[in-house]
Amino acid sequence: MKNHTTSPLPFQGQKRKFVKHFKEALKHFPANATYIDLFGGSGLLSHTVKTTHPNARVIWNDYDDFAHRLALIPTTNEIIAQLRPIVANHPKGTRINEVKPTILEVLRQYPSEALDYI
């Protein structure tokens, strides 16, 4: 099993900076225990448990339907490619009121289930 330390979809507050400490702490817990990842997100900590303790039972709460989000990556990248030139002249953190209608027009080209608003 490949040992991943980051998610393919980075989240705000993702636990990737925590993995090193988490792996160290896991050494002090049973290898055959049941581990529950209540705030699973990308499943990074669940994956870390399984790579550290392959015989452990891991329950991952995929509340945000991460598998579906992974399937949307090509569409998300396509949308981002269309939006980048629209917002290119707007520094981060500034309002984009004048281009908002153009952005919404791009988004309307896609079914709502294909949009990931995170």
GROMACS .gro file of C-alpha atoms in nm:
model
  118
    1MET     CA    1   0.000   0.000   0.000
    2LYS     CA    2   0.138   0.340  -0.097
    3ASN     CA    3   0.200   0.572   0.198
    4HIS     CA    4   0.027   0.905   0.127
    5THR     CA    5   0.096   1.210   0.344
    6THR     CA    6  -0.122   1.465   0.161
    7SER     CA    7  -0.466   1.466   0.009
    8PRO     CA    8  -0.523   1.508  -0.366
    9LEU     CA    9  -0.779   1.776  -0.270
   10PRO     CA   10  -0.632   2.004  -0.006
   11PHE     CA   11  -0.882   2.132   0.249
   12GLN     CA   12  -0.855   2.436   0.470
   13GLY     CA   13  -0.738   2.298   0.803
   14GLN     CA   14  -0.631   1.968   0.651
   15LYS     CA   15  -0.452   1.734   0.889
   16ARG     CA   16  -0.144   1.685   0.666
   17LYS     CA   17   0.075   1.885   0.909
   18PHE     CA   18  -0.044   1.658   1.188
   19VAL     CA   19   0.043   1.324   1.023
   20LYS     CA   20   0.399   1.299   1.159
   21HIS     CA   21   0.282   1.346   1.520
   22PHE     CA   22  -0.017   1.119   1.463
   23LYS     CA   23   0.205   0.835   1.336
   24GLU     CA   24   0.426   0.871   1.642
   25ALA     CA   25   0.124   0.858   1.875
   26LEU     CA   26  -0.013   0.550   1.696
   27LYS     CA   27   0.290   0.353   1.813
   28HIS     CA   28   0.140   0.365   2.164
   29PHE     CA   29  -0.196   0.217   2.064
   30PRO     CA   30  -0.290  -0.144   1.978
   31ALA     CA   31  -0.223  -0.265   1.624
   32ASN     CA   32  -0.549  -0.462   1.614
   33ALA     CA   33  -0.783  -0.197   1.760
   34THR     CA   34  -1.078  -0.025   1.595
   35TYR     CA   35  -1.007   0.336   1.501
   36ILE     CA   36  -1.285   0.580   1.412
   37ASP     CA   37  -1.207   0.888   1.203
   38LEU     CA   38  -1.510   1.103   1.289
   39PHE     CA   39  -1.404   1.402   1.080
   40GLY     CA   40  -1.263   1.196   0.794
   41GLY     CA   41  -1.237   1.457   0.519
   42SER     CA   42  -0.990   1.314   0.272
   43GLY     CA   43  -0.933   0.999   0.477
   44LEU     CA   44  -0.569   1.092   0.537
   45LEU     CA   45  -0.568   0.990   0.903
   46SER     CA   46  -0.762   0.671   0.828
   47HIS     CA   47  -0.503   0.587   0.563
   48THR     CA   48  -0.224   0.662   0.811
   49VAL     CA   49  -0.376   0.420   1.064
   50LYS     CA   50  -0.396   0.143   0.802
   51THR     CA   51  -0.037   0.194   0.684
   52THR     CA   52   0.087   0.196   1.044
   53HIS     CA   53  -0.141  -0.084   1.172
   54PRO     CA   54  -0.253  -0.294   0.872
   55ASN     CA   55  -0.459  -0.527   1.095
   56ALA     CA   56  -0.656  -0.244   1.253
   57ARG     CA   57  -1.022  -0.188   1.175
   58VAL     CA   58  -1.075   0.169   1.053
   59ILE     CA   59  -1.410   0.344   1.025
   60TRP     CA   60  -1.393   0.657   0.812
   61ASN     CA   61  -1.677   0.909   0.816
   62ASP     CA   62  -1.696   1.032   0.456
   63TYR     CA   63  -1.954   1.302   0.534
   64ASP     CA   64  -1.841   1.523   0.244
   65ASP     CA   65  -1.852   1.237  -0.012
   66PHE     CA   66  -1.482   1.265  -0.088
   67ALA     CA   67  -1.495   0.986  -0.347
   68HIS     CA   68  -1.747   1.190  -0.548
   69ARG     CA   69  -1.524   1.497  -0.521
   70LEU     CA   70  -1.230   1.299  -0.657
   71ALA     CA   71  -1.440   1.198  -0.956
   72LEU     CA   72  -1.515   1.567  -1.018
   73ILE     CA   73  -1.147   1.672  -1.039
   74PRO     CA   74  -1.139   1.683  -1.424
   75THR     CA   75  -1.456   1.898  -1.435
   76THR     CA   76  -1.329   2.119  -1.152
   77ASN     CA   77  -1.001   2.172  -1.338
   78GLU     CA   78  -1.193   2.258  -1.655
   79ILE     CA   79  -1.398   2.518  -1.466
   80ILE     CA   80  -1.089   2.664  -1.298
   81ALA     CA   81  -0.921   2.698  -1.639
   82GLN     CA   82  -1.217   2.906  -1.757
   83LEU     CA   83  -1.231   3.120  -1.442
   84ARG     CA   84  -0.860   3.203  -1.409
   85PRO     CA   85  -0.849   3.454  -1.697
   86ILE     CA   86  -1.169   3.616  -1.570
   87VAL     CA   87  -1.021   3.689  -1.227
   88ALA     CA   88  -0.658   3.732  -1.336
   89ASN     CA   89  -0.649   4.107  -1.267
   90HIS     CA   90  -0.803   4.078  -0.921
   91PRO     CA   91  -0.559   4.043  -0.631
   92LYS     CA   92  -0.643   3.775  -0.374
   93GLY     CA   93  -0.879   3.894  -0.108
   94THR     CA   94  -1.039   4.167  -0.318
   95ARG     CA   95  -1.403   4.179  -0.420
   96ILE     CA   96  -1.485   4.071  -0.775
   97ASN     CA   97  -1.827   4.230  -0.809
   98GLU     CA   98  -1.780   4.347  -1.169
   99VAL     CA   99  -1.692   3.998  -1.299
  100LYS     CA  100  -1.936   3.804  -1.080
  101PRO     CA  101  -2.198   3.779  -1.360
  102THR     CA  102  -1.934   3.634  -1.595
  103ILE     CA  103  -1.827   3.382  -1.332
  104LEU     CA  104  -2.187   3.276  -1.271
  105GLU     CA  105  -2.240   3.234  -1.645
  106VAL     CA  106  -1.947   2.991  -1.660
  107LEU     CA  107  -2.084   2.798  -1.363
  108ARG     CA  108  -2.433   2.776  -1.516
  109GLN     CA  109  -2.285   2.573  -1.804
  110TYR     CA  110  -2.246   2.281  -1.560
  111PRO     CA  111  -2.507   2.078  -1.372
  112SER     CA  112  -2.519   2.171  -1.003
  113GLU     CA  113  -2.403   1.823  -0.899
  114ALA     CA  114  -2.081   1.884  -1.096
  115LEU     CA  115  -1.995   2.194  -0.891
  116ASP     CA  116  -1.788   2.172  -0.575
  117TYR     CA  117  -1.819   2.498  -0.387
  118ILE     CA  118  -1.543   2.439  -0.134
   0.00000   0.00000   0.00000
